[in-house]
PDB file of C-alpha atoms in Angstrom:
ATOM      1  CA  MET A   1      70.449   1.881 259.986  1.00 58.00           C
ATOM      2  CA  ASN A   2      70.990   2.396 264.010  1.00 67.00           C
ATOM      3  CA  ASP A   3      74.130   4.456 262.880  1.00 73.00           C
ATOM      4  CA  ALA A   4      72.084   6.669 260.325  1.00 76.00           C
ATOM      5  CA  LEU A   5      69.930   7.267 262.650  1.00 80.00           C
ATOM      6  CA  ASP A   6      72.369   8.659 265.599  1.00 76.00           C
ATOM      7  CA  VAL A   7      74.065  10.896 263.130  1.00 77.00           C
ATOM      8  CA  VAL A   8      70.788  12.188 262.314  1.00 82.00           C
ATOM      9  CA  LEU A   9      69.934  12.745 265.928  1.00 84.00           C
ATOM     10  CA  ARG A  10      72.974  14.255 266.378  1.00 81.00           C
ATOM     11  CA  LEU A  11      72.701  16.872 264.012  1.00 83.00           C
ATOM     12  CA  VAL A  12      69.310  17.996 264.915  1.00 86.00           C
ATOM     13  CA  ALA A  13      70.454  18.363 268.528  1.00 85.00           C
ATOM     14  CA  VAL A  14      73.631  20.488 267.566  1.00 85.00           C
ATOM     15  CA  LEU A  15      71.323  22.415 264.292  1.00 86.00           C
ATOM     16  CA  VAL A  16      68.489  23.265 267.378  1.00 87.00           C
ATOM     17  CA  VAL A  17      71.516  24.497 269.666  1.00 86.00           C
ATOM     18  CA  PHE A  18      73.045  26.757 266.964  1.00 86.00           C
ATOM     19  CA  LEU A  19      69.351  28.095 266.213  1.00 85.00           C
ATOM     20  CA  VAL A  20      68.163  28.794 270.198  1.00 88.00           C
ATOM     21  CA  PHE A  21      71.417  29.322 271.957  1.00 91.00           C
ATOM     22  CA  PRO A  22      72.923  32.841 270.431  1.00 90.00           C
ATOM     23  CA  LEU A  23      69.085  33.906 271.097  1.00 88.00           C
ATOM     24  CA  LEU A  24      69.732  33.375 274.638  1.00 89.00           C
ATOM     25  CA  VAL A  25      72.767  35.105 274.202  1.00 91.00           C
ATOM     26  CA  GLY A  26      70.875  37.879 272.807  1.00 87.00           C
ATOM     27  CA  GLN A  27      68.359  38.066 274.904  1.00 85.00           C
ATOM     28  CA  THR A  28      70.366  38.130 278.484  1.00 87.00           C
ATOM     29  CA  GLU A  29      72.364  40.753 276.780  1.00 88.00           C
ATOM     30  CA  HIS A  30      69.083  43.217 276.702  1.00 83.00           C
ATOM     31  CA  LYS A  31      68.486  42.147 279.858  1.00 85.00           C
ATOM     32  CA  VAL A  32      71.792  42.466 281.327  1.00 85.00           C
ATOM     33  CA  MET A  33      72.153  45.584 280.298  1.00 85.00           C
ATOM     34  CA  ALA A  34      69.037  46.925 280.822  1.00 83.00           C
ATOM     35  CA  HIS A  35      69.891  46.215 284.464  1.00 80.00           C
ATOM     36  CA  MET A  36      73.367  47.775 284.095  1.00 83.00           C
ATOM     37  CA  GLN A  37      72.385  50.521 282.466  1.00 79.00           C
ATOM     38  CA  GLY A  38      68.978  51.297 283.420  1.00 76.00           C
ATOM     39  CA  ARG A  39      67.168  50.846 279.953  1.00 76.00           C
ATOM     40  CA  LEU A  40      63.314  50.804 280.127  1.00 76.00           C
ATOM     41  CA  GLY A  41      62.416  48.791 276.600  1.00 74.00           C
ATOM     42  CA  PRO A  42      63.991  45.333 277.624  1.00 78.00           C
ATOM     43  CA  MET A  43      62.643  45.736 281.287  1.00 77.00           C
ATOM     44  CA  TYR A  44      58.611  46.028 280.516  1.00 78.00           C
ATOM     45  CA  ALA A  45      58.533  45.231 276.410  1.00 75.00           C
ATOM     46  CA  GLY A  46      55.485  42.469 276.838  1.00 74.00           C
ATOM     47  CA  GLY A  47      54.579  43.275 280.388  1.00 74.00           C
ATOM     48  CA  PHE A  48      56.143  40.455 282.150  1.00 73.00           C
ATOM     49  CA  HIS A  49      59.770  41.534 282.788  1.00 72.00           C
ATOM     50  CA  GLY A  50      60.543  42.422 279.239  1.00 75.00           C
ATOM     51  CA  TRP A  51      59.875  38.971 277.890  1.00 77.00           C
ATOM     52  CA  ALA A  52      58.656  40.480 274.240  1.00 79.00           C
ATOM     53  CA  GLN A  53      61.844  42.424 273.524  1.00 79.00           C
ATOM     54  CA  LEU A  54      63.304  39.637 271.725  1.00 79.00           C
ATOM     55  CA  VAL A  55      60.800  39.009 269.486  1.00 82.00           C
ATOM     56  CA  ALA A  56      59.825  42.768 268.266  1.00 82.00           C
ATOM     57  CA  ASP A  57      63.250  42.783 267.876  1.00 79.00           C
ATOM     58  CA  GLY A  58      62.511  40.023 265.129  1.00 81.00           C
ATOM     59  CA  VAL A  59      59.739  41.540 263.740  1.00 84.00           C
ATOM     60  CA  LYS A  60      61.190  44.539 263.480  1.00 82.00           C
ATOM     61  CA  PHE A  61      64.537  43.101 261.175  1.00 80.00           C
ATOM     62  CA  ALA A  62      61.532  41.126 259.374  1.00 83.00           C
ATOM     63  CA  GLN A  63      59.336  44.246 258.236  1.00 83.00           C
ATOM     64  CA  LYS A  64      62.156  46.168 256.980  1.00 82.00           C
ATOM     65  CA  GLU A  65      63.110  46.867 253.461  1.00 80.00           C
ATOM     66  CA  ASP A  66      66.248  44.107 251.794  1.00 81.00           C
ATOM     67  CA  ILE A  67      68.519  47.024 250.010  1.00 81.00           C
ATOM     68  CA  VAL A  68      71.474  46.462 247.916  1.00 84.00           C
ATOM     69  CA  PRO A  69      73.130  49.522 246.806  1.00 84.00           C
ATOM     70  CA  ALA A  70      72.803  50.116 242.976  1.00 83.00           C
ATOM     71  CA  ASP A  71      76.919  49.667 242.869  1.00 82.00           C
ATOM     72  CA  ALA A  72      77.513  47.004 244.719  1.00 83.00           C
ATOM     73  CA  ASP A  73      78.796  43.378 243.646  1.00 84.00           C
ATOM     74  CA  ARG A  74      74.896  41.642 244.886  1.00 86.00           C
ATOM     75  CA  ARG A  75      76.510  38.199 244.451  1.00 89.00           C
ATOM     76  CA  VAL A  76      79.093  38.683 247.180  1.00 89.00           C
ATOM     77  CA  PHE A  77      77.079  41.434 249.413  1.00 89.00           C
ATOM     78  CA  GLN A  78      74.253  38.702 249.786  1.00 88.00           C
ATOM     79  CA  LEU A  79      76.080  35.951 250.082  1.00 90.00           C
ATOM     80  CA  ALA A  80      78.341  37.825 252.946  1.00 91.00           C
ATOM     81  CA  PRO A  81      75.835  37.164 255.952  1.00 91.00           C
ATOM     82  CA  ALA A  82      75.193  33.349 255.350  1.00 90.00           C
ATOM     83  CA  VAL A  83      79.437  33.245 255.294  1.00 90.00           C
ATOM     84  CA  ALA A  84      79.758  34.780 258.307  1.00 89.00           C
ATOM     85  CA  LEU A  85      76.998  32.384 260.188  1.00 89.00           C
ATOM     86  CA  LEU A  86      77.692  29.203 258.840  1.00 89.00           C
ATOM     87  CA  PRO A  87      81.062  28.355 260.405  1.00 90.00           C
ATOM     88  CA  TYR A  88      79.669  28.521 263.641  1.00 91.00           C
ATOM     89  CA  LEU A  89      77.368  26.011 263.004  1.00 88.00           C
ATOM     90  CA  LEU A  90      80.134  23.333 261.848  1.00 89.00           C
ATOM     91  CA  VAL A  91      82.175  24.083 264.565  1.00 92.00           C
ATOM     92  CA  LEU A  92      79.576  23.612 267.222  1.00 90.00           C
ATOM     93  CA  ILE A  93      79.501  19.829 265.618  1.00 89.00           C
ATOM     94  CA  ALA A  94      83.044  19.131 267.365  1.00 89.00           C
ATOM     95  CA  ILE A  95      82.464  20.651 270.325  1.00 91.00           C
ATOM     96  CA  PRO A  96      82.169  18.096 273.176  1.00 90.00           C
ATOM     97  CA  VAL A  97      79.711  18.714 275.726  1.00 88.00           C
ATOM     98  CA  GLY A  98      79.641  15.902 278.033  1.00 80.00           C
ATOM     99  CA  PRO A  99      81.444  12.457 278.703  1.00 82.00           C
ATOM    100  CA  ARG A 100      80.781   9.330 276.570  1.00 75.00           C
ATOM    101  CA  GLY A 101      80.898  10.506 272.975  1.00 70.00           C
ATOM    102  CA  PHE A 102      77.932  13.273 274.100  1.00 70.00           C
ATOM    103  CA  VAL A 103      79.372  15.001 270.955  1.00 74.00           C
ATOM    104  CA  GLY A 104      77.923  15.983 267.398  1.00 72.00           C
ATOM    105  CA  GLU A 105      81.223  14.559 265.822  1.00 77.00           C
ATOM    106  CA  THR A 106      84.556  13.261 267.282  1.00 78.00           C
ATOM    107  CA  VAL A 107      87.494  14.702 265.188  1.00 82.00           C
ATOM    108  CA  ASP A 108      90.685  13.805 265.659  1.00 84.00           C
ATOM    109  CA  ALA A 109      92.334  17.224 265.141  1.00 85.00           C
ATOM    110  CA  GLY A 110      89.301  19.024 266.227  1.00 86.00           C
ATOM    111  CA  LEU A 111      91.081  21.593 267.864  1.00 92.00           C
ATOM    112  CA  ILE A 112      92.759  22.803 264.450  1.00 92.00           C
ATOM    113  CA  PHE A 113      89.270  22.238 263.010  1.00 92.00           C
ATOM    114  CA  VAL A 114      87.127  24.792 264.844  1.00 93.00           C
ATOM    115  CA  LEU A 115      90.275  27.280 264.791  1.00 91.00           C
ATOM    116  CA  ALA A 116      90.520  27.275 260.850  1.00 90.00           C
ATOM    117  CA  VAL A 117      86.601  27.211 260.627  1.00 91.00           C
ATOM    118  CA  MET A 118      86.092  30.219 263.371  1.00 89.00           C
ATOM    119  CA  GLY A 119      88.775  31.996 261.061  1.00 84.00           C
ATOM    120  CA  ILE A 120      86.557  31.584 257.827  1.00 85.00           C
ATOM    121  CA  GLY A 121      83.317  33.673 259.311  1.00 80.00           C
ATOM    122  CA  VAL A 122      85.785  36.739 259.667  1.00 81.00           C
ATOM    123  CA  LEU A 123      86.033  36.519 255.808  1.00 84.00           C
ATOM    124  CA  GLY A 124      81.605  37.197 255.830  1.00 86.00           C
ATOM    125  CA  SER A 125      82.736  40.881 257.425  1.00 85.00           C
ATOM    126  CA  LEU A 126      85.384  41.280 254.685  1.00 87.00           C
ATOM    127  CA  MET A 127      83.172  40.440 251.604  1.00 89.00           C
ATOM    128  CA  ALA A 128      80.586  42.334 253.293  1.00 88.00           C
ATOM    129  CA  GLY A 129      82.761  45.539 253.289  1.00 87.00           C
ATOM    130  CA  TRP A 130      84.480  44.851 249.940  1.00 86.00           C
ATOM    131  CA  ALA A 131      81.066  44.438 248.321  1.00 89.00           C
ATOM    132  CA  SER A 132      79.253  47.031 249.748  1.00 87.00           C
ATOM    133  CA  ALA A 133      80.112  49.720 247.701  1.00 83.00           C
ATOM    134  CA  ASN A 134      80.807  51.974 250.337  1.00 86.00           C
ATOM    135  CA  LYS A 135      83.754  53.904 251.703  1.00 85.00           C
ATOM    136  CA  PHE A 136      82.721  53.356 255.285  1.00 85.00           C
ATOM    137  CA  SER A 137      82.045  49.444 254.402  1.00 87.00           C
ATOM    138  CA  LEU A 138      85.343  49.358 252.986  1.00 86.00           C
ATOM    139  CA  LEU A 139      87.433  51.053 256.019  1.00 85.00           C
ATOM    140  CA  GLY A 140      85.426  48.595 258.250  1.00 85.00           C
ATOM    141  CA  GLY A 141      86.202  45.804 256.343  1.00 84.00           C
ATOM    142  CA  LEU A 142      90.271  46.698 256.536  1.00 83.00           C
ATOM    143  CA  ARG A 143      89.993  47.113 260.038  1.00 85.00           C
ATOM    144  CA  THR A 144      88.477  43.638 260.132  1.00 84.00           C
ATOM    145  CA  ALA A 145      91.360  42.503 258.578  1.00 83.00           C
ATOM    146  CA  ALA A 146      93.992  44.024 260.674  1.00 84.00           C
ATOM    147  CA  GLN A 147      92.406  42.799 263.711  1.00 86.00           C
ATOM    148  CA  LEU A 148      91.525  39.115 262.406  1.00 83.00           C
ATOM    149  CA  MET A 149      95.879  39.246 261.584  1.00 83.00           C
ATOM    150  CA  ALA A 150      96.738  40.754 264.787  1.00 88.00           C
ATOM    151  CA  TYR A 151      94.445  38.463 267.391  1.00 92.00           C
ATOM    152  CA  GLU A 152      94.900  35.047 265.152  1.00 90.00           C
ATOM    153  CA  LEU A 153      98.228  34.417 265.915  1.00 91.00           C
ATOM    154  CA  PRO A 154      97.991  34.661 270.250  1.00 94.00           C
ATOM    155  CA  MET A 155      94.521  32.731 270.159  1.00 94.00           C
ATOM    156  CA  LEU A 156      96.599  29.898 268.493  1.00 93.00           C
ATOM    157  CA  LEU A 157      99.411  30.415 270.111  1.00 94.00           C
ATOM    158  CA  ALA A 158      97.208  29.780 273.402  1.00 94.00           C
ATOM    159  CA  ALA A 159      95.384  26.904 272.374  1.00 94.00           C
ATOM    160  CA  ALA A 160      98.477  25.055 271.223  1.00 93.00           C
ATOM    161  CA  SER A 161      99.719  25.586 274.746  1.00 93.00           C
ATOM    162  CA  VAL A 162      96.832  23.267 276.150  1.00 93.00           C
ATOM    163  CA  ALA A 163      97.261  20.750 273.010  1.00 92.00           C
ATOM    164  CA  MET A 164     101.083  20.352 274.289  1.00 92.00           C
ATOM    165  CA  ALA A 165      99.308  19.972 277.832  1.00 89.00           C
ATOM    166  CA  ALA A 166      97.388  16.928 276.757  1.00 89.00           C
ATOM    167  CA  GLY A 167      99.390  15.429 274.115  1.00 88.00           C
ATOM    168  CA  THR A 168      96.233  15.585 272.042  1.00 90.00           C
ATOM    169  CA  LEU A 169      94.527  17.513 269.052  1.00 90.00           C
ATOM    170  CA  SER A 170      91.280  15.903 269.983  1.00 90.00           C
ATOM    171  CA  LEU A 171      88.835  18.623 271.892  1.00 91.00           C
ATOM    172  CA  PRO A 172      87.194  15.023 273.805  1.00 89.00           C
ATOM    173  CA  GLY A 173      90.707  14.096 274.429  1.00 89.00           C
ATOM    174  CA  ILE A 174      91.612  17.300 276.076  1.00 91.00           C
ATOM    175  CA  VAL A 175      88.903  17.660 278.255  1.00 90.00           C
ATOM    176  CA  ALA A 176      89.335  13.770 279.135  1.00 87.00           C
ATOM    177  CA  GLY A 177      93.192  14.697 280.160  1.00 85.00           C
ATOM    178  CA  TYR A 178      92.305  17.570 282.580  1.00 86.00           C
ATOM    179  CA  HIS A 179      93.231  18.130 285.963  1.00 82.00           C
ATOM    180  CA  TRP A 180      92.016  20.539 288.166  1.00 81.00           C
ATOM    181  CA  TRP A 181      95.505  22.189 288.601  1.00 82.00           C
ATOM    182  CA  TRP A 182      95.439  23.193 284.534  1.00 83.00           C
ATOM    183  CA  THR A 183      93.605  26.278 285.626  1.00 82.00           C
ATOM    184  CA  LEU A 184      96.447  27.719 287.617  1.00 84.00           C
ATOM    185  CA  TRP A 185      98.721  25.904 285.213  1.00 86.00           C
ATOM    186  CA  GLN A 186      96.852  27.402 281.639  1.00 90.00           C
ATOM    187  CA  LEU A 187      95.747  30.385 283.267  1.00 92.00           C
ATOM    188  CA  VAL A 188      97.289  33.325 281.102  1.00 93.00           C
ATOM    189  CA  GLY A 189      96.755  31.126 278.463  1.00 93.00           C
ATOM    190  CA  GLY A 190      93.209  31.065 278.982  1.00 93.00           C
ATOM    191  CA  LEU A 191      92.930  34.687 279.493  1.00 95.00           C
ATOM    192  CA  VAL A 192      94.996  35.117 276.021  1.00 96.00           C
ATOM    193  CA  PHE A 193      93.133  32.814 274.310  1.00 96.00           C
ATOM    194  CA  PHE A 194      89.306  34.544 275.660  1.00 95.00           C
ATOM    195  CA  THR A 195      90.624  38.073 274.852  1.00 94.00           C
ATOM    196  CA  ALA A 196      92.000  37.390 271.234  1.00 94.00           C
ATOM    197  CA  GLY A 197      88.125  35.676 270.605  1.00 92.00           C
ATOM    198  CA  LEU A 198      86.462  38.188 271.700  1.00 92.00           C
ATOM    199  CA  ALA A 199      88.634  40.365 269.577  1.00 90.00           C
ATOM    200  CA  GLU A 200      87.819  38.418 266.666  1.00 87.00           C
ATOM    201  CA  LEU A 201      84.181  38.683 266.895  1.00 87.00           C
ATOM    202  CA  GLN A 202      84.875  42.130 267.078  1.00 85.00           C
ATOM    203  CA  ARG A 203      83.018  42.428 270.363  1.00 86.00           C
ATOM    204  CA  PRO A 204      83.197  45.634 272.721  1.00 83.00           C
ATOM    205  CA  PRO A 205      85.727  46.793 273.750  1.00 86.00           C
ATOM    206  CA  PHE A 206      87.371  45.383 270.671  1.00 86.00           C
ATOM    207  CA  ASP A 207      84.712  46.830 268.138  1.00 83.00           C
ATOM    208  CA  MET A 208      86.890  49.572 266.220  1.00 79.00           C
ATOM    209  CA  PRO A 209      85.527  47.471 262.873  1.00 78.00           C
ATOM    210  CA  VAL A 210      82.275  48.713 263.806  1.00 80.00           C
ATOM    211  CA  ALA A 211      82.271  52.337 265.534  1.00 75.00           C
ATOM    212  CA  ASP A 212      79.359  53.831 265.113  1.00 72.00           C
ATOM    213  CA  SER A 213      80.547  57.363 266.385  1.00 70.00           C
ATOM    214  CA  GLU A 214      83.551  56.883 263.460  1.00 72.00           C
ATOM    215  CA  ILE A 215      82.463  54.895 260.406  1.00 73.00           C
ATOM    216  CA  ILE A 216      78.654  54.737 260.781  1.00 73.00           C
ATOM    217  CA  PHE A 217      78.842  50.702 261.790  1.00 77.00           C
ATOM    218  CA  GLY A 218      81.610  49.481 259.757  1.00 76.00           C
ATOM    219  CA  ALA A 219      81.049  46.953 256.977  1.00 83.00           C
ATOM    220  CA  TYR A 220      77.197  46.410 258.323  1.00 82.00           C
ATOM    221  CA  THR A 221      76.568  49.979 257.289  1.00 85.00           C
ATOM    222  CA  GLU A 222      74.597  49.093 253.932  1.00 88.00           C
ATOM    223  CA  TYR A 223      72.956  46.032 255.290  1.00 87.00           C
ATOM    224  CA  THR A 224      69.349  46.187 256.258  1.00 84.00           C
ATOM    225  CA  GLY A 225      66.736  43.816 257.679  1.00 83.00           C
ATOM    226  CA  LEU A 226      67.026  40.078 257.897  1.00 86.00           C
ATOM    227  CA  ARG A 227      71.017  39.953 256.157  1.00 88.00           C
ATOM    228  CA  PHE A 228      71.635  42.609 258.971  1.00 87.00           C
ATOM    229  CA  ALA A 229      70.144  40.524 261.824  1.00 88.00           C
ATOM    230  CA  LEU A 230      72.163  37.587 260.301  1.00 88.00           C
ATOM    231  CA  PHE A 231      75.142  39.515 261.220  1.00 87.00           C
ATOM    232  CA  LEU A 232      73.676  40.327 264.742  1.00 87.00           C
ATOM    233  CA  LEU A 233      72.943  36.564 264.622  1.00 89.00           C
ATOM    234  CA  ALA A 234      76.522  35.780 264.057  1.00 90.00           C
ATOM    235  CA  GLU A 235      78.237  37.675 266.928  1.00 89.00           C
ATOM    236  CA  TYR A 236      75.812  35.958 269.437  1.00 92.00           C
ATOM    237  CA  ALA A 237      76.592  32.497 267.693  1.00 92.00           C
ATOM    238  CA  GLY A 238      80.362  33.505 267.833  1.00 92.00           C
ATOM    239  CA  ILE A 239      79.353  33.922 271.592  1.00 93.00           C
ATOM    240  CA  VAL A 240      78.615  30.594 272.139  1.00 94.00           C
ATOM    241  CA  VAL A 241      81.409  28.999 270.510  1.00 94.00           C
ATOM    242  CA  LEU A 242      84.163  30.884 271.914  1.00 94.00           C
ATOM    243  CA  CYS A 243      82.662  30.660 275.821  1.00 95.00           C
ATOM    244  CA  ALA A 244      82.112  26.632 274.927  1.00 95.00           C
ATOM    245  CA  LEU A 245      85.689  26.781 273.622  1.00 95.00           C
ATOM    246  CA  THR A 246      87.263  28.488 276.460  1.00 95.00           C
ATOM    247  CA  THR A 247      85.239  26.007 278.803  1.00 94.00           C
ATOM    248  CA  VAL A 248      86.649  22.939 276.779  1.00 93.00           C
ATOM    249  CA  LEU A 249      89.994  24.005 276.877  1.00 93.00           C
ATOM    250  CA  PHE A 250      90.860  25.577 279.705  1.00 93.00           C
ATOM    251  CA  LEU A 251      87.916  25.138 282.206  1.00 90.00           C
ATOM    252  CA  GLY A 252      87.345  21.736 282.298  1.00 86.00           C
ATOM    253  CA  GLY A 253      84.517  21.326 280.238  1.00 85.00           C
ATOM    254  CA  TRP A 254      82.289  18.291 281.865  1.00 83.00           C
ATOM    255  CA  HIS A 255      84.572  18.024 284.653  1.00 83.00           C
ATOM    256  CA  GLY A 256      82.700  19.130 288.120  1.00 81.00           C
ATOM    257  CA  PRO A 257      80.625  17.125 290.799  1.00 84.00           C
ATOM    258  CA  TRP A 258      78.316  14.196 289.381  1.00 81.00           C
ATOM    259  CA  SER A 259      80.542  14.411 286.242  1.00 71.00           C
ATOM    260  CA  GLY A 260      79.487  11.149 284.741  1.00 73.00           C
ATOM    261  CA  SER A 261      75.762  11.771 284.983  1.00 74.00           C
ATOM    262  CA  ALA A 262      75.794  15.216 284.943  1.00 77.00           C
ATOM    263  CA  GLY A 263      78.722  16.602 282.764  1.00 80.00           C
ATOM    264  CA  TRP A 264      77.034  18.427 280.208  1.00 86.00           C
ATOM    265  CA  VAL A 265      75.126  20.704 283.058  1.00 88.00           C
ATOM    266  CA  TRP A 266      78.410  21.432 283.721  1.00 90.00           C
ATOM    267  CA  THR A 267      79.637  22.467 280.240  1.00 91.00           C
ATOM    268  CA  LEU A 268      76.887  24.410 280.058  1.00 92.00           C
ATOM    269  CA  LEU A 269      76.894  26.443 283.159  1.00 93.00           C
ATOM    270  CA  LYS A 270      80.322  27.188 282.287  1.00 94.00           C
ATOM    271  CA  THR A 271      79.850  28.459 279.119  1.00 94.00           C
ATOM    272  CA  ALA A 272      76.717  30.697 280.435  1.00 94.00           C
ATOM    273  CA  VAL A 273      79.034  32.430 283.383  1.00 95.00           C
ATOM    274  CA  LEU A 274      81.777  33.227 280.200  1.00 95.00           C
ATOM    275  CA  ALA A 275      78.848  34.769 278.206  1.00 94.00           C
ATOM    276  CA  PHE A 276      77.785  36.848 280.741  1.00 93.00           C
ATOM    277  CA  VAL A 277      81.828  37.950 281.056  1.00 94.00           C
ATOM    278  CA  VAL A 278      81.356  38.936 277.777  1.00 93.00           C
ATOM    279  CA  ILE A 279      77.971  41.203 278.018  1.00 91.00           C
ATOM    280  CA  TRP A 280      79.620  42.691 281.216  1.00 91.00           C
ATOM    281  CA  LEU A 281      82.606  43.536 279.485  1.00 90.00           C
ATOM    282  CA  ARG A 282      80.156  45.609 276.625  1.00 87.00           C
ATOM    283  CA  VAL A 283      79.315  47.383 279.470  1.00 85.00           C
ATOM    284  CA  SER A 284      81.578  47.790 281.676  1.00 85.00           C
ATOM    285  CA  TYR A 285      84.630  49.397 279.398  1.00 84.00           C
ATOM    286  CA  PRO A 286      84.796  51.987 276.376  1.00 83.00           C
ATOM    287  CA  ARG A 287      86.075  50.977 272.805  1.00 85.00           C
ATOM    288  CA  LEU A 288      90.444  50.829 272.116  1.00 84.00           C
ATOM    289  CA  ARG A 289      91.204  52.973 269.391  1.00 84.00           C
ATOM    290  CA  GLU A 290      92.922  51.540 266.539  1.00 83.00           C
ATOM    291  CA  ASP A 291      96.856  51.623 267.675  1.00 86.00           C
ATOM    292  CA  GLN A 292      95.616  50.202 271.002  1.00 89.00           C
ATOM    293  CA  LEU A 293      94.424  47.439 269.589  1.00 88.00           C
ATOM    294  CA  GLN A 294      97.392  46.535 267.646  1.00 89.00           C
ATOM    295  CA  LYS A 295      99.335  47.244 270.370  1.00 91.00           C
ATOM    296  CA  LEU A 296      97.554  44.972 273.041  1.00 92.00           C
ATOM    297  CA  ALA A 297      97.929  42.099 270.505  1.00 92.00           C
ATOM    298  CA  TRP A 298     101.212  42.645 269.376  1.00 92.00           C
ATOM    299  CA  THR A 299     103.218  43.712 272.555  1.00 94.00           C
ATOM    300  CA  VAL A 300     100.821  41.920 275.294  1.00 93.00           C
ATOM    301  CA  LEU A 301      99.185  39.017 274.044  1.00 95.00           C
ATOM    302  CA  ILE A 302     101.698  37.068 272.021  1.00 94.00           C
ATOM    303  CA  PRO A 303     104.486  37.686 274.039  1.00 95.00           C
ATOM    304  CA  LEU A 304     102.073  36.057 277.029  1.00 96.00           C
ATOM    305  CA  ALA A 305     101.043  33.321 274.574  1.00 95.00           C
ATOM    306  CA  LEU A 306     104.836  32.429 274.050  1.00 95.00           C
ATOM    307  CA  ALA A 307     105.448  32.772 277.620  1.00 94.00           C
ATOM    308  CA  GLN A 308     102.669  30.183 278.262  1.00 94.00           C
ATOM    309  CA  ILE A 309     103.943  27.421 274.973  1.00 94.00           C
ATOM    310  CA  ALA A 310     107.698  28.006 277.246  1.00 94.00           C
ATOM    311  CA  LEU A 311     106.062  27.041 280.444  1.00 92.00           C
ATOM    312  CA  THR A 312     103.880  24.142 279.328  1.00 91.00           C
ATOM    313  CA  GLY A 313     107.080  22.877 277.679  1.00 90.00           C
ATOM    314  CA  VAL A 314     108.981  22.978 280.953  1.00 90.00           C
ATOM    315  CA  VAL A 315     106.432  21.712 282.811  1.00 87.00           C
ATOM    316  CA  LYS A 316     105.573  18.497 280.642  1.00 85.00           C
ATOM    317  CA  VAL A 317     109.789  18.255 280.470  1.00 85.00           C
ATOM    318  CA  VAL A 318     109.868  17.982 284.071  1.00 86.00           C
ATOM    319  CA  THR A 319     106.352  15.716 284.606  1.00 82.00           C
ATOM    320  CA  SER A 320     107.525  13.138 282.467  1.00 77.00           C
TER     321      SER A 320
END
């Protein structure tokens, strides 16, 4: 009975995080961009520092008509937002937040599990582009597929370097084996992992699949109302997952002063700082062209990830 109650409480906690944290990231993005670009709406909506902006967006999406194009594949079109969103819920279950079992569920090969499930989320965009019966949507879906193939490899290679260093594929095991000098040793791998993750999420400056100045809004062109809102929520959930994974793999997770009692605070703080960096990059850099995106992945990130793996192997042999 106690075991069943423990499982239920863990799942409820993960669900609450999944429902709340992406909304917090969305509200933070509104506020940060408002400060950086002088946007009035997110600064004044509701009368107290723009607190009602997120509520207004939610009401706007709920009021919009749900339209399915006449020539669209209805089932695939309607299923795509859920396919894009739900994998991030499964990933959150396996990410450790603190020591002594502070995780939804410990998975022995947790690193392989989370990377595999994150790859499924991109299929939502492919399904949306194919099912919309729209040439702009299809072009956005094809760009998404090309971007996934290009950036999945450096992301996996960078994560493999950390697994080699820790000697385990378990996420809690990787954090438990962390030493402070790992941050410098695995710095290149961390940058590669974070950059590739941004590209998979199609966040600026890697947002060619949704380039509004060229293909309207890519695979999501035909979506309205709550279905479109689910795609936006999937993007923010992806930001939470990417920042949490980068924290666990490369920044020591819960390690910090008083980590025994406040380890979860360090995990959340590091994740929040990385989420701010994601928002900052959106405001700071222009969109890369498609050829620049591919060149960055194949000629820069993949060689850097391979070099990081080689360095990890050398250090492991020398230290052992």
